[in-house]
mmCIF file of C-alpha atoms in Angstrom:
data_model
loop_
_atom_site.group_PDB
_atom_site.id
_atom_site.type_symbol
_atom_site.label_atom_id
_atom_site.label_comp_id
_atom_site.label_asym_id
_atom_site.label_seq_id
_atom_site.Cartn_x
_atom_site.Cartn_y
_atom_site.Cartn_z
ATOM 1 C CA UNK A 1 18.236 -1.513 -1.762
ATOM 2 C CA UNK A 2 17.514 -4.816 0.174
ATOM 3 C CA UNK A 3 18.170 -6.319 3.240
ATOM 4 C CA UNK A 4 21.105 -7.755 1.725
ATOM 5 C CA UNK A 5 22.015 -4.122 0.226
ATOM 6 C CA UNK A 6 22.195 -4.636 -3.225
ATOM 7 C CA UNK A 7 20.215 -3.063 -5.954
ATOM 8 C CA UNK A 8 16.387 -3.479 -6.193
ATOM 9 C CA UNK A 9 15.519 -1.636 -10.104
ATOM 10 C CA UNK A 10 11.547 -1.614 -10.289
ATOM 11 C CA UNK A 11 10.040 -0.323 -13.596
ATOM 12 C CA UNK A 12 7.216 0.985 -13.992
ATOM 13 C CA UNK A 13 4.925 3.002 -16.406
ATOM 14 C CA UNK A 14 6.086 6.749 -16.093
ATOM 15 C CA UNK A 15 2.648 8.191 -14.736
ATOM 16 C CA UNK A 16 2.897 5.330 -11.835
ATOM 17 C CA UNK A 17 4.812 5.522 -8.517
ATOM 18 C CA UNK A 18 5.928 1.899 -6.542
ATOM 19 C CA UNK A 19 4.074 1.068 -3.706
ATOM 20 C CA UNK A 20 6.800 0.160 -0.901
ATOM 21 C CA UNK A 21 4.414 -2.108 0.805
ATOM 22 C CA UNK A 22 3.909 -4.446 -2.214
ATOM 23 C CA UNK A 23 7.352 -4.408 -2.682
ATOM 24 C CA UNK A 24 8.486 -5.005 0.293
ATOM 25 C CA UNK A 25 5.905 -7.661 1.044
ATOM 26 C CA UNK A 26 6.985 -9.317 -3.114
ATOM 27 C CA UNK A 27 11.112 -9.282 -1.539
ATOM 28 C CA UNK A 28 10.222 -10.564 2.237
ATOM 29 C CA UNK A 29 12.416 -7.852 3.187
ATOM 30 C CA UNK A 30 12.531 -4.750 4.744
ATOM 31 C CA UNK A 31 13.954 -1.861 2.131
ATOM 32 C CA UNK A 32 15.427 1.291 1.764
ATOM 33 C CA UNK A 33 16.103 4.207 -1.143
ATOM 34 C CA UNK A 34 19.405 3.805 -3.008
ATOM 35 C CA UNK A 35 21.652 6.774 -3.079
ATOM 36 C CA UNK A 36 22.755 6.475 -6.616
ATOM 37 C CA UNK A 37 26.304 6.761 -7.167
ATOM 38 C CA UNK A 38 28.621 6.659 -10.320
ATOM 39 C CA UNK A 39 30.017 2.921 -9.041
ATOM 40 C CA UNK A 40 26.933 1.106 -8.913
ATOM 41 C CA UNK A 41 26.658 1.927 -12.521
ATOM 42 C CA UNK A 42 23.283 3.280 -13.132
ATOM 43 C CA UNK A 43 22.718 7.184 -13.670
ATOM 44 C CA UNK A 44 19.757 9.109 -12.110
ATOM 45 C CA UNK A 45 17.166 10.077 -14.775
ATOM 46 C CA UNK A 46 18.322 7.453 -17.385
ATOM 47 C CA UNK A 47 18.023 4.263 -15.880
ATOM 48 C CA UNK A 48 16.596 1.465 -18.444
ATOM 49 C CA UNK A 49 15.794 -2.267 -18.455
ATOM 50 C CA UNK A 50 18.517 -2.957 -21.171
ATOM 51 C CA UNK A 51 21.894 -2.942 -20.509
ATOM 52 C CA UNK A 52 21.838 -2.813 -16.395
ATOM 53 C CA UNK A 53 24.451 -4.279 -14.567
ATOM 54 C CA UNK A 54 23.655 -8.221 -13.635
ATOM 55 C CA UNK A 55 24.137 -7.668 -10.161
ATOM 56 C CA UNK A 56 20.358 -6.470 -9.378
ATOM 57 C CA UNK A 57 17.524 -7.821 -9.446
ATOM 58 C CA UNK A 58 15.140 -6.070 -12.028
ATOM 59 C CA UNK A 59 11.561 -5.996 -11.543
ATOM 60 C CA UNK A 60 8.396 -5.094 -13.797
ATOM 61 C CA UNK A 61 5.135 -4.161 -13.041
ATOM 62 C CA UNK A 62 1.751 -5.472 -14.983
ATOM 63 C CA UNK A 63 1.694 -2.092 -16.023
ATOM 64 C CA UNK A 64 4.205 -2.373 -18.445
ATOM 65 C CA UNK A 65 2.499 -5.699 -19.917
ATOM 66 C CA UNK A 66 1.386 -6.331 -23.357
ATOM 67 C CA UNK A 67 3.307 -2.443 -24.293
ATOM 68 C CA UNK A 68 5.809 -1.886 -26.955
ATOM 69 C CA UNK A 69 7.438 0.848 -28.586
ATOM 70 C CA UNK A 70 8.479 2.779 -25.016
ATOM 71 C CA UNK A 71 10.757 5.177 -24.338
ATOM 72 C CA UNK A 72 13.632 4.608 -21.137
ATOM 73 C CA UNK A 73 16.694 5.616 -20.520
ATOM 74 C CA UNK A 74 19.941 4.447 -21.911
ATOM 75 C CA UNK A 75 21.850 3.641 -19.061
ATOM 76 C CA UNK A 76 24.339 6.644 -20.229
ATOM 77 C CA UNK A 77 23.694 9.922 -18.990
ATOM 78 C CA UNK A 78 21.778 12.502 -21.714
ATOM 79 C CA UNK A 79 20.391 9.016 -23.759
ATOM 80 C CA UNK A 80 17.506 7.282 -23.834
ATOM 81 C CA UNK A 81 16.391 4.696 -26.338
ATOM 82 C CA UNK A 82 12.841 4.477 -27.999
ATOM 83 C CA UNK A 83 10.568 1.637 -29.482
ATOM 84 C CA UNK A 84 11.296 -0.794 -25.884
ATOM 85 C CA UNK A 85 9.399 -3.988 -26.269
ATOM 86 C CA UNK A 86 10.205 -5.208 -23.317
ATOM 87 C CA UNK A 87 9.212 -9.123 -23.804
ATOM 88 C CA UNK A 88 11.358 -8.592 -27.151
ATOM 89 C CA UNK A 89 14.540 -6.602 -25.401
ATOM 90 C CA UNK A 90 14.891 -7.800 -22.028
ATOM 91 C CA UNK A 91 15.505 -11.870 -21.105
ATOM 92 C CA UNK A 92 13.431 -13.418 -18.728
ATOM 93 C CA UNK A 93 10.596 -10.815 -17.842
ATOM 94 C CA UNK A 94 7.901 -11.557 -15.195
ATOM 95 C CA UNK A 95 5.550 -8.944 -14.168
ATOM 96 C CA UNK A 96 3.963 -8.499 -11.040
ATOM 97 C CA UNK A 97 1.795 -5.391 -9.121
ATOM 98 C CA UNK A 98 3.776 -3.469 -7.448
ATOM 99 C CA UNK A 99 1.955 -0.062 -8.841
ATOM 100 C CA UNK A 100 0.408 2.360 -5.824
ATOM 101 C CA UNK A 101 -3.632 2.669 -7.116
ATOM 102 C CA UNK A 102 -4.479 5.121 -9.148
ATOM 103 C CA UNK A 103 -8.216 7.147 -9.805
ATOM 104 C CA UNK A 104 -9.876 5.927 -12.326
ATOM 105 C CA UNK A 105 -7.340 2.707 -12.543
ATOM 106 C CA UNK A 106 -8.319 -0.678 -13.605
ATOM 107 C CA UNK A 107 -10.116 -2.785 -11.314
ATOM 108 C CA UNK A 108 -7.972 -6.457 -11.115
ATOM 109 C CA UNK A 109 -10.952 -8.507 -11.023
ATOM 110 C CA UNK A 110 -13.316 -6.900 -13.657
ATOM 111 C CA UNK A 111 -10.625 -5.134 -15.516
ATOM 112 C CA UNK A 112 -12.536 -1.944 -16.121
ATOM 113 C CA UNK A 113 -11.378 1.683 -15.407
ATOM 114 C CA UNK A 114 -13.599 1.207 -12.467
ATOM 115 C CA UNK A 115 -11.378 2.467 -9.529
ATOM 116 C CA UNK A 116 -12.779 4.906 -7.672
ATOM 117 C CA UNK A 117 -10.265 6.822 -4.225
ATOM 118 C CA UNK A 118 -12.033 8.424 -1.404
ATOM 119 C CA UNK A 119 -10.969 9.500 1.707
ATOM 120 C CA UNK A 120 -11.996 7.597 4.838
ATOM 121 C CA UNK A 121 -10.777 7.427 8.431
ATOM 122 C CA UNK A 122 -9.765 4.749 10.015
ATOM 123 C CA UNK A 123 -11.982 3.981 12.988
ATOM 124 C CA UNK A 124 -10.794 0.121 13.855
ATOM 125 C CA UNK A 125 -7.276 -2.315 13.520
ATOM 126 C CA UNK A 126 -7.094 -6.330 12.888
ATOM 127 C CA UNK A 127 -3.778 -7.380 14.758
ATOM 128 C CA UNK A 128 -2.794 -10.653 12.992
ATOM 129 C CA UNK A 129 -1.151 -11.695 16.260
ATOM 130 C CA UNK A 130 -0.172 -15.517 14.946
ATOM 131 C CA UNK A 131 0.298 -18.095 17.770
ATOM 132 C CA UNK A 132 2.708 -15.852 19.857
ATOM 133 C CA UNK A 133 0.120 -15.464 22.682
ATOM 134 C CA UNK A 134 -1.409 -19.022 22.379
ATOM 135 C CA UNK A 135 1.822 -20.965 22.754
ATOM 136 C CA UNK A 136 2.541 -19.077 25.541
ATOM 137 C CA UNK A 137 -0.303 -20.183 27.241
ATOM 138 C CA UNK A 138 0.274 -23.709 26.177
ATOM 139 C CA UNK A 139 -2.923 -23.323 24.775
ATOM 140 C CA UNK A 140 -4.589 -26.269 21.814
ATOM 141 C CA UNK A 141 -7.271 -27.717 20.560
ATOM 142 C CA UNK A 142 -8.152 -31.271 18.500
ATOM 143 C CA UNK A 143 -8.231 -30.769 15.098
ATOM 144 C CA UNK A 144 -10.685 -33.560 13.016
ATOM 145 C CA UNK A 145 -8.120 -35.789 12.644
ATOM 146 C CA UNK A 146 -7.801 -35.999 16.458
ATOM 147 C CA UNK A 147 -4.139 -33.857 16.155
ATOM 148 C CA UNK A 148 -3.354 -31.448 18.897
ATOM 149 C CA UNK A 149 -2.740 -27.987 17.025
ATOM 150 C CA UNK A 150 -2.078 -24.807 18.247
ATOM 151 C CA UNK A 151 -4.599 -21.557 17.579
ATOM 152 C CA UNK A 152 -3.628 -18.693 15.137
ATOM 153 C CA UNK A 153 -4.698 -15.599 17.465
ATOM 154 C CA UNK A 154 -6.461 -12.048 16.197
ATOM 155 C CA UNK A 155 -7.649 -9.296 18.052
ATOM 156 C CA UNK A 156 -10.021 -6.104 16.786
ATOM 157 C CA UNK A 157 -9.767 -2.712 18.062
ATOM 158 C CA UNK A 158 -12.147 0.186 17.453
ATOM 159 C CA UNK A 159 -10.659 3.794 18.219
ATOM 160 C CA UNK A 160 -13.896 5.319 20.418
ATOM 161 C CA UNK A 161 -12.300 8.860 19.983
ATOM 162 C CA UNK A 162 -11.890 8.309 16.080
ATOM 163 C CA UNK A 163 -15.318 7.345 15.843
ATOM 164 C CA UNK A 164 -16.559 10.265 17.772
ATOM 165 C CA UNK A 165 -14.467 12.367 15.351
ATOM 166 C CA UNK A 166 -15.414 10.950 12.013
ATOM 167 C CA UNK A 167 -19.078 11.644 13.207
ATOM 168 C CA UNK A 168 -18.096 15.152 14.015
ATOM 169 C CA UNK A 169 -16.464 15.258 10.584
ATOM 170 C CA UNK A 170 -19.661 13.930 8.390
ATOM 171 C CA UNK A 171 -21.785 15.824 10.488
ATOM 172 C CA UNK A 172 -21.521 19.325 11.066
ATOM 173 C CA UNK A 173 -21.746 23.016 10.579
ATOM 174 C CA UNK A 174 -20.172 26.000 11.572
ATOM 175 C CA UNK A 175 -21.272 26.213 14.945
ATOM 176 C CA UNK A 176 -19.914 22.400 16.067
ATOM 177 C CA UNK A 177 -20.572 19.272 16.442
ATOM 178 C CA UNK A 178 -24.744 18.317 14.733
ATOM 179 C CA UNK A 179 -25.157 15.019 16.362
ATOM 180 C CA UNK A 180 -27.221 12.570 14.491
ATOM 181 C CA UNK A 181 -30.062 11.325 16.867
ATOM 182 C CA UNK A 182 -29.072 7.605 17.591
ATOM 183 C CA UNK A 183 -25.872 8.339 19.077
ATOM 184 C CA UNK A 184 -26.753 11.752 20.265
ATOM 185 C CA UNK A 185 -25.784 12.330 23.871
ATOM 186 C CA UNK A 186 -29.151 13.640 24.678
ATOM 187 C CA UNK A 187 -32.542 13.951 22.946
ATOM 188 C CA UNK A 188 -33.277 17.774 24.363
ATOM 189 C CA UNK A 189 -30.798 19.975 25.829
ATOM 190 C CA UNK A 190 -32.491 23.206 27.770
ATOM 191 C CA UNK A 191 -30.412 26.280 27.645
ATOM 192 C CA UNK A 192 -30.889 28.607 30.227
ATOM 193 C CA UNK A 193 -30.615 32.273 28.583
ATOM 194 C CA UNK A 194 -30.985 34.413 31.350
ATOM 195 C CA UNK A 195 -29.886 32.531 34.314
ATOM 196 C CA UNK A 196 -30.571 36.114 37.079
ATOM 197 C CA UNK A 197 -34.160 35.788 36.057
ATOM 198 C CA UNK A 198 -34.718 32.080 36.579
#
């Protein structure tokens, strides 16, 4: 549901979850999971794009663009209907990306199967911080056509800890830590190994 609390349907293809973020960020709204009753019309495990009640909004990724003959549900519980073509069965269709990214997926820009998910850590932050702080301080500057505007503020911030663990994480063994030798703390550490005989 939306902020105004009525129905959000997003379809996707069936090996594809939403991303909330993209949603979210496509509404303007904050939103939250649906408990799915037998008055809102729709029934868990057969929802479908034809025949939903014209109260929600219905939404469609790219996935599903340029398919036919797809199976969805029925909008009646224990059906489901077969050969969909959704630019043929559904009125006014637009698609947008609202799919979370998948291995393997297809790149938007060159369109191949080029996708490739790794894990990283995060290490640093961008705070989009907009002119909250500069208006405060009544702070402007000239722009070229000799208008007084106010600046749009950021601020970076690297995590010194999270660095100092992803290094630990790259580079070690069983004993610890194997620091590489540019950030090392030293370049030779002496162990003492009988310290009564020194």
């Amino acid at each position: 549901r939306n902020a105004d609390d009525s129905y959000v349907v997003v379809f996707t293809r069936g090996d594809i979850d939403v991303n909330e973020t993209k949603l979210r960020n496509f509404l303007g709204c904050e939103i939250h999971p649906a408990v799915i009753t037998e008055e809102c019309g729709l029934n868990a495990g057969y929802i479908g794009p034809v025949g939903l009640p014209e109260n929600m909004t219905v939404l469609f990724d790219t996935s599903l663009q340029n398919t036919n003959n797809l199976s969805c549900g029925a909008n009646k519980e224990e059906y489901h209907y077969t050969g969909l073509d959704i630019d043929r069965d559904c009125a006014n269709v637009e698609y947008h990306d609202f799919a979370k990214i998948l291995d393997g997926g297809i790149c938007p820009n060159c369109h191949k199967h080029s996708i490739s998910i790794s894990r990283g850590i995060e290490v640093g932050n961008i705070f989009q911080l907009g002119t909250k702080y500069t208006k405060t301080m009544n702070m402007t500057y000239l722009d070229s056509n000799g208008e007084e505007k106010t600046p749009i503020m950021g601020c970076y911030g690297i995590g010194v800890g999270r660095l100092a663990a992803s290094v630990c994480e790259a580079h070690h063994d069983d004993y610890g830590p194997i620091w590489p030798m540019p950030i090392a703390p030293w370049q030779v550490h002496i162990c003492a190994v009988r310290s009564d005989d020194a």
